[in-house]
Coordinates of C-alpha atoms and ligand atoms in Angstrom, one line a residue:
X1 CA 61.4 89.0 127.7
X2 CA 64.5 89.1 125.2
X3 CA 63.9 91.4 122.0
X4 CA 67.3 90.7 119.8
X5 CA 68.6 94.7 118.1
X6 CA 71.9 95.8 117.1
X7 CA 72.3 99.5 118.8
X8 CA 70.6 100.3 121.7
X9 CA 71.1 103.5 122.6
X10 CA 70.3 105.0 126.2
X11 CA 68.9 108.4 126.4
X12 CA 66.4 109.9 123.4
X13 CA 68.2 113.6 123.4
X14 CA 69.6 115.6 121.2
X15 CA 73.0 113.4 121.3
X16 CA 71.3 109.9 121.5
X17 CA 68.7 110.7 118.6
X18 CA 71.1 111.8 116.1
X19 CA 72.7 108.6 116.6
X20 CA 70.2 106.4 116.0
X21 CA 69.4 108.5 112.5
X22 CA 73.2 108.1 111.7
X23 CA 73.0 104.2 112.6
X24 CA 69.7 104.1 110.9
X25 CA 71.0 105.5 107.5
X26 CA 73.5 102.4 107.4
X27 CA 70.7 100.1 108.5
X28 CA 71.4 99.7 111.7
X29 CA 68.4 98.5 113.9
X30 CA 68.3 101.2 116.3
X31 CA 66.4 101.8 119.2
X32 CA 66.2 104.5 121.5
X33 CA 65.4 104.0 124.8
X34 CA 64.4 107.6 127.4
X35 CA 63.4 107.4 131.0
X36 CA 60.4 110.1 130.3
X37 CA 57.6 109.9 129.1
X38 CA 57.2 113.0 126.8
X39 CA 59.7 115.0 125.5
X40 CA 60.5 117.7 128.3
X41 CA 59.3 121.2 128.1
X42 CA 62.2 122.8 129.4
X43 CA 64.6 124.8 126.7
X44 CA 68.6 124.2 127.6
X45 CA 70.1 125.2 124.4
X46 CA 68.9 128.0 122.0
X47 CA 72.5 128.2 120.2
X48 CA 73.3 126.0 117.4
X49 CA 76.9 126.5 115.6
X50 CA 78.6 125.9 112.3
X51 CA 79.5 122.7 112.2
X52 CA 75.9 121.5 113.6
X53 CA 74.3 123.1 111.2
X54 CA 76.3 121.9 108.5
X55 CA 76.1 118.6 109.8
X56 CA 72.8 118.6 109.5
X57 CA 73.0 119.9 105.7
X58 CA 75.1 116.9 104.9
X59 CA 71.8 115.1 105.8
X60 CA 69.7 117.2 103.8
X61 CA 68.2 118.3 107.4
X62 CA 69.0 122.2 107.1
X63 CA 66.0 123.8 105.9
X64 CA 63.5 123.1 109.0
X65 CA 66.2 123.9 111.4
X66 CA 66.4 127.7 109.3
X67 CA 62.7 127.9 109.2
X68 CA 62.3 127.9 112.8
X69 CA 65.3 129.0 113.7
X70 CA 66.6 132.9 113.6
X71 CA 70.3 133.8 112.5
X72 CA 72.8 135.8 114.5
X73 CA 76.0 137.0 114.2
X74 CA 79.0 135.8 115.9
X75 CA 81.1 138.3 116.7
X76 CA 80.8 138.4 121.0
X77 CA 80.5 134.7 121.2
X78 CA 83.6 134.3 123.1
X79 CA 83.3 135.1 126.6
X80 CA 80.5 137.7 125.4
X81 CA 83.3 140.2 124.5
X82 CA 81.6 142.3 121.8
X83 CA 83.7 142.0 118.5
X84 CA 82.6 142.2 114.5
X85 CA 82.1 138.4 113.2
X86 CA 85.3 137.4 111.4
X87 CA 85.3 135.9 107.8
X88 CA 84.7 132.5 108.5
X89 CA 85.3 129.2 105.5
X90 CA 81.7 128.1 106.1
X91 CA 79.0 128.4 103.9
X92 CA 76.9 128.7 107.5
X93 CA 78.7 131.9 109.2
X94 CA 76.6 132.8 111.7
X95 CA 74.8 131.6 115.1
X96 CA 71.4 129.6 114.6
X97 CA 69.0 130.4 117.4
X98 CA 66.7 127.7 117.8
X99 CA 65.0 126.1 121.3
X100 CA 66.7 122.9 122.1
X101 CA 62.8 121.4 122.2
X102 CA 62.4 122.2 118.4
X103 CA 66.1 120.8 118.2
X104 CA 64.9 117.5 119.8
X105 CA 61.4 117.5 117.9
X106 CA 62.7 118.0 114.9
X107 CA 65.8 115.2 115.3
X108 CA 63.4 112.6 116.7
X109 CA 60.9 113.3 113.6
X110 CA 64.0 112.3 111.2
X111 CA 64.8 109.7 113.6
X112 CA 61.4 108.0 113.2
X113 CA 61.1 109.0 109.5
X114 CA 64.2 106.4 109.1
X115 CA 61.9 103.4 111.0
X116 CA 64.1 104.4 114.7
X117 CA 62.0 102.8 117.3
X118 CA 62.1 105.2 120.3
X119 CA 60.8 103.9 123.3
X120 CA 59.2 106.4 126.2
X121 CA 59.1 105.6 130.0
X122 CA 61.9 102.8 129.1
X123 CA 64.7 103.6 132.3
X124 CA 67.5 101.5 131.8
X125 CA 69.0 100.7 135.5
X126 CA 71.9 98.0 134.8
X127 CA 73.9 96.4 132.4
X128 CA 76.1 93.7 131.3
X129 CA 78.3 92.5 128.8
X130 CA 79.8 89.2 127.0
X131 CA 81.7 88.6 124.0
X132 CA 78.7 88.8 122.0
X133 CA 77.0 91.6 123.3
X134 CA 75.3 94.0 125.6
X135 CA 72.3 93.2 128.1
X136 CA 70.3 96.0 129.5
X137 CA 67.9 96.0 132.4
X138 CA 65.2 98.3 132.3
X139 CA 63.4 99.6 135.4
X140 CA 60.0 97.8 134.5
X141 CA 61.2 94.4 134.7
X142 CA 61.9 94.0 131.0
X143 CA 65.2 93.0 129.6
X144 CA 66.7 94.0 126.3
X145 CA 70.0 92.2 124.1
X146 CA 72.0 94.2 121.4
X147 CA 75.1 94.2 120.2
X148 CA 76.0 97.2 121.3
X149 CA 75.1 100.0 123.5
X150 CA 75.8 103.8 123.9
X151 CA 74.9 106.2 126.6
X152 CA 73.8 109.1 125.1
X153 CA 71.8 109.6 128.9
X154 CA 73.3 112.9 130.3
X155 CA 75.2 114.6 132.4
X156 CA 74.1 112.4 135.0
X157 CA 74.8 108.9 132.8
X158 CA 73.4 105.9 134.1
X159 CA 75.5 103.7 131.9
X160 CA 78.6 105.9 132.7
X161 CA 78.3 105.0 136.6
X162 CA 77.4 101.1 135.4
X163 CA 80.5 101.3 133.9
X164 CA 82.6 102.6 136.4
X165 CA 83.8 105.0 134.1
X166 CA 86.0 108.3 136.5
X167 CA 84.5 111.3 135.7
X168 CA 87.0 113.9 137.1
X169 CA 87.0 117.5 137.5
X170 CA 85.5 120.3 138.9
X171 CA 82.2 119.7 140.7
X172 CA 79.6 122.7 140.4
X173 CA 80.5 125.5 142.5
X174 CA 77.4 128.0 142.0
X175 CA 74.0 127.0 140.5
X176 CA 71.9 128.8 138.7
X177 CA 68.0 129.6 138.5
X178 CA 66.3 129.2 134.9
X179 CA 62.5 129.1 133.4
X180 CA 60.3 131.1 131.1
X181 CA 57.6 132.8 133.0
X182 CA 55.2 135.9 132.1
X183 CA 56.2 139.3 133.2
X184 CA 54.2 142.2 134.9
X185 CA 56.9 144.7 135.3
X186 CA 56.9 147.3 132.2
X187 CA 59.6 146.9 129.1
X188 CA 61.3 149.8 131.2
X189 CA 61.8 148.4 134.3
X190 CA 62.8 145.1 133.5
X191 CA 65.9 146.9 130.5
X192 CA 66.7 149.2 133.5
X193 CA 66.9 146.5 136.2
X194 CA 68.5 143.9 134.3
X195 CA 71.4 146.6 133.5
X196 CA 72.0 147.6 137.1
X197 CA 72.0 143.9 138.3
X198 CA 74.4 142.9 135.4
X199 CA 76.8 145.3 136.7
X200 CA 77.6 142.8 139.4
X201 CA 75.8 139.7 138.8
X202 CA 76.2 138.5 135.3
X203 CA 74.0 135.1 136.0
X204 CA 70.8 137.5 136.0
X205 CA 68.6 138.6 133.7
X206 CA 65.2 138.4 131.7
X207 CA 64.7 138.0 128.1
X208 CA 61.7 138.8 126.0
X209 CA 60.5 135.5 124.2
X210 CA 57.6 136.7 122.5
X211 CA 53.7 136.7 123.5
X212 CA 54.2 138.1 126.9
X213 CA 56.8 135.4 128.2
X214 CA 60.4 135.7 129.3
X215 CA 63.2 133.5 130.1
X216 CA 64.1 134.8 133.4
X217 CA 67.5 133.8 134.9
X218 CA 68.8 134.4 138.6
X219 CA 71.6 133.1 140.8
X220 CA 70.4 130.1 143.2
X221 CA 70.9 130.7 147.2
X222 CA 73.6 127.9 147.3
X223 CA 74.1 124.3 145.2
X224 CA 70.9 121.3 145.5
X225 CA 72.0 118.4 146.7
X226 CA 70.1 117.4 143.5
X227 CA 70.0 119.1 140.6
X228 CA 67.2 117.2 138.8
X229 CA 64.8 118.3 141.0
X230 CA 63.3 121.5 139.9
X231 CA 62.8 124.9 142.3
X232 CA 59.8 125.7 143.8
X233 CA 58.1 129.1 141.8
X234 CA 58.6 130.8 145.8
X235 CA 62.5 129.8 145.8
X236 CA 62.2 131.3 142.1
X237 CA 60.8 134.7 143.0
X238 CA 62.9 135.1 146.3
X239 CA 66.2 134.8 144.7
X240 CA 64.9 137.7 142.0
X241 CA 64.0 139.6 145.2
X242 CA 67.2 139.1 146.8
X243 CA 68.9 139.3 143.5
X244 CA 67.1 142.7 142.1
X245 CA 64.9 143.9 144.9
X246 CA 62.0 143.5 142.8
X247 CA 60.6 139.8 141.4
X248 CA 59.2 141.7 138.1
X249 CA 55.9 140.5 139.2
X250 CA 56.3 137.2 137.7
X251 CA 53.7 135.0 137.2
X252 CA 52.0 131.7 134.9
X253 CA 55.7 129.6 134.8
X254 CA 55.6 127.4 132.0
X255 CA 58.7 125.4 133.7
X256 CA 61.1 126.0 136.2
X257 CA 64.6 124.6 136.2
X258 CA 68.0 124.9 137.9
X259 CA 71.8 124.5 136.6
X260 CA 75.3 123.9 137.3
X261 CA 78.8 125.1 136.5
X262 CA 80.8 121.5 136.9
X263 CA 83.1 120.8 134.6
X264 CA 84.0 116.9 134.1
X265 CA 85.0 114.5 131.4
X266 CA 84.9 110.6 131.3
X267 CA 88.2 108.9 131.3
X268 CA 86.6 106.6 128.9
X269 CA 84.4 106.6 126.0
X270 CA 84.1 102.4 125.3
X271 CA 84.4 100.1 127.1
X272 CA 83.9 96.8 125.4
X273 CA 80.8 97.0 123.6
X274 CA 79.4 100.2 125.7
X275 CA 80.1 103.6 124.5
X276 CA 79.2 107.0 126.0
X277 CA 78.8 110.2 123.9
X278 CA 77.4 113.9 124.5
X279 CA 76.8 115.4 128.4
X280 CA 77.1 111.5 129.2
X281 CA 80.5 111.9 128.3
X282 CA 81.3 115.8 129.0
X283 CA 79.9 118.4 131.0
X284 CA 80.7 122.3 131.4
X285 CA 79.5 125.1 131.9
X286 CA 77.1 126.5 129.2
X287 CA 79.7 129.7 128.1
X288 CA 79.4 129.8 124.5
X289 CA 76.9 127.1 124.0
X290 CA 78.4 124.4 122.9
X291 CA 77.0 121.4 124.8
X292 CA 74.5 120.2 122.3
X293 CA 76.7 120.6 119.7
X294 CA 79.6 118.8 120.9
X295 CA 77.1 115.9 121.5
X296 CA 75.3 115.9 118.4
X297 CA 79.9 115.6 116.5
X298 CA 80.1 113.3 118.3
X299 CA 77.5 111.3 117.2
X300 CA 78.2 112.1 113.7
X301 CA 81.7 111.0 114.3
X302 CA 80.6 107.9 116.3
X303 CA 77.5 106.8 113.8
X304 CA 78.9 105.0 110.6
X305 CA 81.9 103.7 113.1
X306 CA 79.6 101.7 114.7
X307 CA 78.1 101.4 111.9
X308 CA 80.9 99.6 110.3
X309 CA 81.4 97.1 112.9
X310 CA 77.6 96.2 112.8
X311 CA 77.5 95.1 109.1
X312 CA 81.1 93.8 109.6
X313 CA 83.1 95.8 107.6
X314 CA 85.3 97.9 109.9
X315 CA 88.9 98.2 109.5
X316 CA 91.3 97.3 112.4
X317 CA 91.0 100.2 115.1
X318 CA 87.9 101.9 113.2
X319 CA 85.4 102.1 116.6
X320 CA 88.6 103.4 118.9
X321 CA 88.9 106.1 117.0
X322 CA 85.7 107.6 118.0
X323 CA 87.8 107.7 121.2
X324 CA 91.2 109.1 120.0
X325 CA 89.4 111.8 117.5
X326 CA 86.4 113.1 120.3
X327 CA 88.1 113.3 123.7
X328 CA 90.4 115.7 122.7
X329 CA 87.9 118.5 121.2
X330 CA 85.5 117.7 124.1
X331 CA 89.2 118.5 126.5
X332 CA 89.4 121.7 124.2
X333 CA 86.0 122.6 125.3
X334 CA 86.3 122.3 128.6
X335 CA 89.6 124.0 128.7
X336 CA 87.9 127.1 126.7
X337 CA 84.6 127.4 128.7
X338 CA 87.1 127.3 131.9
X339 CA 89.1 130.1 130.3
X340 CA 85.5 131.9 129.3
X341 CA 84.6 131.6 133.2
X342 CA 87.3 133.2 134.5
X343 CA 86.9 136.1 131.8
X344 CA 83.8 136.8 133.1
X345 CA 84.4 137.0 136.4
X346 CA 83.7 140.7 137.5
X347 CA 86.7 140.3 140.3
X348 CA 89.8 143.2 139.4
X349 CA 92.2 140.6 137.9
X350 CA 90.0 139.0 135.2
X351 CA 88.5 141.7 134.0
X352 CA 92.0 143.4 133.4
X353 CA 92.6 140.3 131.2
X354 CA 89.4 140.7 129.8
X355 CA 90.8 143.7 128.8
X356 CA 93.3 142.7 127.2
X357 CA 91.8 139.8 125.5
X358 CA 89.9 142.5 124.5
X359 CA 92.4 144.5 122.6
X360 CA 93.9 140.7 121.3
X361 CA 90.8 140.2 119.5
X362 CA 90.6 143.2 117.8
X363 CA 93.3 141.3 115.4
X364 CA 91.4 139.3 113.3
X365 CA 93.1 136.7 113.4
X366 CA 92.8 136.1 117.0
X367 CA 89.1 137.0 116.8
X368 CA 88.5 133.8 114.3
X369 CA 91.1 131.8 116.2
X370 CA 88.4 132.0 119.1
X371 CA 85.3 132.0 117.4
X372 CA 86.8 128.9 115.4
X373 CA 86.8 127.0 118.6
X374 CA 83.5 127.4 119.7
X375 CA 81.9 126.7 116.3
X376 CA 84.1 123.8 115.7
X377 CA 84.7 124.1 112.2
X378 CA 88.8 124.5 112.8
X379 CA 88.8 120.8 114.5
X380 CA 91.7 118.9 112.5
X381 CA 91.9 115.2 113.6
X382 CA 95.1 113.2 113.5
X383 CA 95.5 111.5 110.1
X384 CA 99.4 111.8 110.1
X385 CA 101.5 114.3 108.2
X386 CA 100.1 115.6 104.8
X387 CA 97.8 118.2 103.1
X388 CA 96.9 120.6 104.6
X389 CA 92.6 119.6 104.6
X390 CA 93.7 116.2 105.7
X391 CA 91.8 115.3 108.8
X392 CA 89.9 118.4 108.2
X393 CA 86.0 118.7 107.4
X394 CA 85.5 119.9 104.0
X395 CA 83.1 122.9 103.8
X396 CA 80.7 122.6 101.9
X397 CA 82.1 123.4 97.8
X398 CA 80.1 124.3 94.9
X399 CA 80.4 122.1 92.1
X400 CA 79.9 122.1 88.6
X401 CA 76.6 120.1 89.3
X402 CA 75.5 121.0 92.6
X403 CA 77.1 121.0 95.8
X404 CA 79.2 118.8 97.5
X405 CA 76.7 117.9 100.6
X406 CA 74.0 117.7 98.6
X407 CA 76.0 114.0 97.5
X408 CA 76.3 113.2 101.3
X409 CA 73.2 112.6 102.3
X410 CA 73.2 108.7 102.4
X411 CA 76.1 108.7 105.0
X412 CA 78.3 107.2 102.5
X413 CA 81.9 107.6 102.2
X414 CA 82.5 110.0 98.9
X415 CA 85.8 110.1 96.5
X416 CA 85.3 113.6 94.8
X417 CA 87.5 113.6 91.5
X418 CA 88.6 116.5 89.8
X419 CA 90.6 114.4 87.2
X420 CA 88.5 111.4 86.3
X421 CA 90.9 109.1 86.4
X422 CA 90.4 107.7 89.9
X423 CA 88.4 104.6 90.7
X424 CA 86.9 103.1 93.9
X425 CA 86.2 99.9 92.4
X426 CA 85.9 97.1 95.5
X427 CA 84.8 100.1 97.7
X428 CA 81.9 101.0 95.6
X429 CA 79.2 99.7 98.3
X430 CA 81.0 101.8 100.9
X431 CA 81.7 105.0 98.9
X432 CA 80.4 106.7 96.1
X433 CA 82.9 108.3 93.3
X434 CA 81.7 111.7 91.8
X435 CA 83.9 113.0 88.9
X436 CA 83.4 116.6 89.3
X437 CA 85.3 119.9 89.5
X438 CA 85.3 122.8 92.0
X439 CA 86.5 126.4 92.0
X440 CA 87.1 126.1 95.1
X441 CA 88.9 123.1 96.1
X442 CA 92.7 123.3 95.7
X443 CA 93.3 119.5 95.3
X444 CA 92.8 116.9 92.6
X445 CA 90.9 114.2 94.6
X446 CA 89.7 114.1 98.2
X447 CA 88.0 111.1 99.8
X448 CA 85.5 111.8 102.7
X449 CA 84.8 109.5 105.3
X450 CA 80.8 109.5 106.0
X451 CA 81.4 112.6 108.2
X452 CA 82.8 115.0 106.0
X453 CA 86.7 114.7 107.1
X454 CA 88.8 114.3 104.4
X455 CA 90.5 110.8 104.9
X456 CA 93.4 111.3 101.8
X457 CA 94.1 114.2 99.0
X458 CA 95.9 113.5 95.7
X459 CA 95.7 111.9 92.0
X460 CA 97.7 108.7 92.5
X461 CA 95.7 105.7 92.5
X462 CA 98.2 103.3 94.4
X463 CA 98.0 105.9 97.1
X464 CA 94.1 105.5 96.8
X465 CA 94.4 102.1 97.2
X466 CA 96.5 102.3 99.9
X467 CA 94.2 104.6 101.5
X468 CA 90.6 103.0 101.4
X469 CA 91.5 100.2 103.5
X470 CA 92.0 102.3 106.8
X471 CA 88.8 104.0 106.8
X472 CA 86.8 101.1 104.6
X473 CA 87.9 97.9 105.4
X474 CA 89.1 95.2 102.9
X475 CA 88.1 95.5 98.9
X476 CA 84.9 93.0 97.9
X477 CA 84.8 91.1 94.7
Ligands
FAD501 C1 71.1 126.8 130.6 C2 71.7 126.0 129.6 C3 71.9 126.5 128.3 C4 72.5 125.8 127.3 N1 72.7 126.3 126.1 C5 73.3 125.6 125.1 C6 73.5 126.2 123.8 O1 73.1 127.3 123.6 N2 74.1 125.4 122.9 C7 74.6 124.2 123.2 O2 75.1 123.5 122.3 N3 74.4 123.6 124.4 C8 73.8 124.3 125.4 N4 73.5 123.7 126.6 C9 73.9 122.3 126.8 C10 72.9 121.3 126.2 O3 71.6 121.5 126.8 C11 73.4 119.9 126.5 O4 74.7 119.7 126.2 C12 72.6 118.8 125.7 O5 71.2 118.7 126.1 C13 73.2 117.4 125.8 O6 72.4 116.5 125.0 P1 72.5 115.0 125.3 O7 71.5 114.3 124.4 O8 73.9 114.5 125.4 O9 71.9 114.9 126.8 P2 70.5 115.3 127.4 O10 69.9 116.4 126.6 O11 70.7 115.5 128.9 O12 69.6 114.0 127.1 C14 69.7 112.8 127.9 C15 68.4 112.0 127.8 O13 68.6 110.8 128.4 C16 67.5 110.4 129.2 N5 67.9 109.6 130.2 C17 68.6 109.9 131.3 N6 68.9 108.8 132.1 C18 68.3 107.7 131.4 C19 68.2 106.4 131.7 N7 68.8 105.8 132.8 N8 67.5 105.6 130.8 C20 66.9 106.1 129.7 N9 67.0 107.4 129.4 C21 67.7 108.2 130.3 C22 66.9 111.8 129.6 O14 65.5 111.7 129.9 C23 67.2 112.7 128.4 O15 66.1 112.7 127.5 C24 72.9 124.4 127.6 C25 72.7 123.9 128.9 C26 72.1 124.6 129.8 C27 71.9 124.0 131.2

């Protein structure tokens, strides 16, 4: 059977279902397509940074994400070397500790709220493309046509390997045991045990979750030949035996799940009318944790591009730039969790440059330099020579009415005006124009694209004009 959508995106995690909300908002028909049949139970991601979370206030997402969530500071983020936080330009300065399953809950309930069709126990197994779009064969027999397609379907991406997309670098080396379990050991023993261990085994350790359970943590006896297949509860409790000499008398395992340290990046994020974003597109090591995050930019960066070309009114080059703009801060990732992995080593040599990172960070300035990285709020994308926020995200400002994400959460482009004498006239379906002023914006006009970067700053209105057309396509009317 054919069913005609625009987007269909493969892979209903935290990457692939912020997508479909971003497509959604521009009313894109999106659907979602995941392998599983419920959501799964086991908890990757607990960190969420910045720019995520003020991603999601540009969406008017933020205050279900706090709710549940617990804040942290950052300072000790890079490479876990203990440091103050530094003053960071973000109204959001601190580490959001949330379960990647409340993450995913609560994206996929926005997701459906928007009317995204997300379909359970749908595997998509091959693919195939034509001028006019994208056809995808699912593993029961049914067939689906869209326009486009993304693979937003893991580390281990399907459509990636369809596509015959390279995926090079470094293939996982050690693997590691994780699950939340309960505990029979005392408080005590497991603070005492854990300390000893970490002394020379850093991929150890069990942390209290509440009510009795822990999320325990132990080196696996060698690498799976595959990954996605979970360790038995015995191979569990021998590797804390061999690890710690004691296996904390663990019990009741609510999941069980194992990990890698590969670090890889597609060569490619389109081809044609297939695109890849989040692990699909990137994988490393979880130093930092910045996975999720990285996924759920580049959906946000992705979203209204595709957007565009949906509804027909993308500018020349508009969907390649998803390409130009996110393989370089996903490279920058990868390069910093390989520079975190070798800080952590507990061998003679990178420990002494631990040591002096160390003293390094107690400058400030190279204390935010690093922190900056990991919560991505520093990323500056190539918009040419200029001001110094161009290509920049803009934090989020107070205004004299309100504040400035509180006007972003339609996914529209935005003109903010501090002089009122700017106009976005044959735009105005594409971007809204707020005449407004801010104590804390040091320019006369900045116009945002849907994701918050600033696309031009000034007061001239042939420069406007000159402007619009790049990120908005042609004038109407
Ligand atoms: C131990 C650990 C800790 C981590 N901690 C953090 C952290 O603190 N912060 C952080 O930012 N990141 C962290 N990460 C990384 C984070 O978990 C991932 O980067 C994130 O899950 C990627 O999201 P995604 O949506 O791109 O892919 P996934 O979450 O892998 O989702 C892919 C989805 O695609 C589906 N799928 C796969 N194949 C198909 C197919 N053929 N057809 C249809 N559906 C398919 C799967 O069922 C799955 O639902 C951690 C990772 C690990 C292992």
């Amino acid at each position: 059977m054919t069913d005609v959508i625009d987007v269909i995106v493969a892979g209903g995690g935290p990457t692939g279902v912020m997508l479909a909300s971003e497509l959604r908002l521009q009313g894109v028909r999106a659907v979602v397509l995941d392998k599983d049949a419920e959501p799964t139970p086991v908890v990757r991601a607990l960190g969420m940074h910045a720019r995520s979370v003020e991603v999601l206030d540009q969406r008017g997402l933020v205050e279900p994400f706090l709710a549940l969530g617990k804040t942290h500071p950052l300072g000790g983020f890079f490479a876990g070397i203990v440091k103050p936080s530094p003053t960071l330009d973000t109204t959001h300065p601190y580490v959001l500790s949330i379960p990647q399953t409340t993450t995913e809950r609560l994206l996929t309930e926005h997701a459906t709220e928007l009317g995204v069709e997300i379909r359970r126990s749908s595997e998509l197994v091959g693919l195939s493309q034509d001028d006019d779009g994208v056809t995808a064969d699912l593993a029961d027999g049914t067939r689906l046509r869209a326009r486009y397609l993304v693979g937003c379907d893991g580390g281990r991406s399907t459509v990636r390997k369809l596509l015959g997309v390279n995926f090079p670098g470094e293939p996982t080396r050690v693997e590691t045991l994780l699950g939340e379990m309960e505990l029979t050991a005392s408080m005590e023993t497991i603070g005492a045990v854990n300390a000893e261990v970490r002394k020379t085994q850093l991929r150890f350790g069990a942390m209290p979750l509440g009510n009795g359970i822990y999320r325990v943590v132990a080196p696996a006896d060698g690498v799976a030949e595959d990954r996605s297949v979970p360790p038995t509860f015995e191979e569990f409790k021998q590797q804390l035996q061999a690890t710690a000499g004691t296996d904390f008398g663990v019990h009741s395992p609510r999941w069980l799940s194992r990990f890698g340290d590969a670090t890889r990046q597609a060569e490619r994020y389109r081809v044609g009318r297939v695109l890849l974003a989040g692990d699909a597109a990137h994988i490393h090591p979880p130093l930092g944790g910045q996975g999720l995050n990285l996924g759920l930019q580049d959906a946000f960066n992705l979203g209204w591009k595709l957007a565009a070309e949906v509804n027909g009114w993308a500018p020349e080059g508009l969907l390649d730039s998803y390409q130009a703009e996110r393989h370089p801060v996903a490279a920058a990732v990868l390069d910093n969790t390989r520079a975190q992995t070798v800080l952590m080593s507990l061998e003679p040599g990178p420990q002494a440059v631990r040591r002096l990172m160390s003293e390094l960070m107690d400058f400030e300035e190279v204390n935010r330099h690093l922190i900056e990285k990991i919560i991505a709020i520093e990323i500056r994308y190539d918009f040419g020579e200029g001001h110094e926020l161009l290509g920049r995200r803009l934090r989020d400002v107070a205004l004299k009415q309100g504040r400035l994400y509180d006007l972003m959460h339609d996914g529209r482009g935005l003109l903010l005006d501090q002089t009122g004498r700017l106009s976005v006239a044959g735009w105005a379906d594409r971007v809204d124009h707020v005449v407004d002023v801010s104590e804390e914006l040091d320019a006369p006009a900045v116009l945002l694209r849907p994701d918050g970067h600033v696309a031009w700053v000034g007061d001239d209105q042939q420069e406007l004009l000159g402007r619009l057309p790049r990120w908005f396509g042609a004038a109407v009317g």
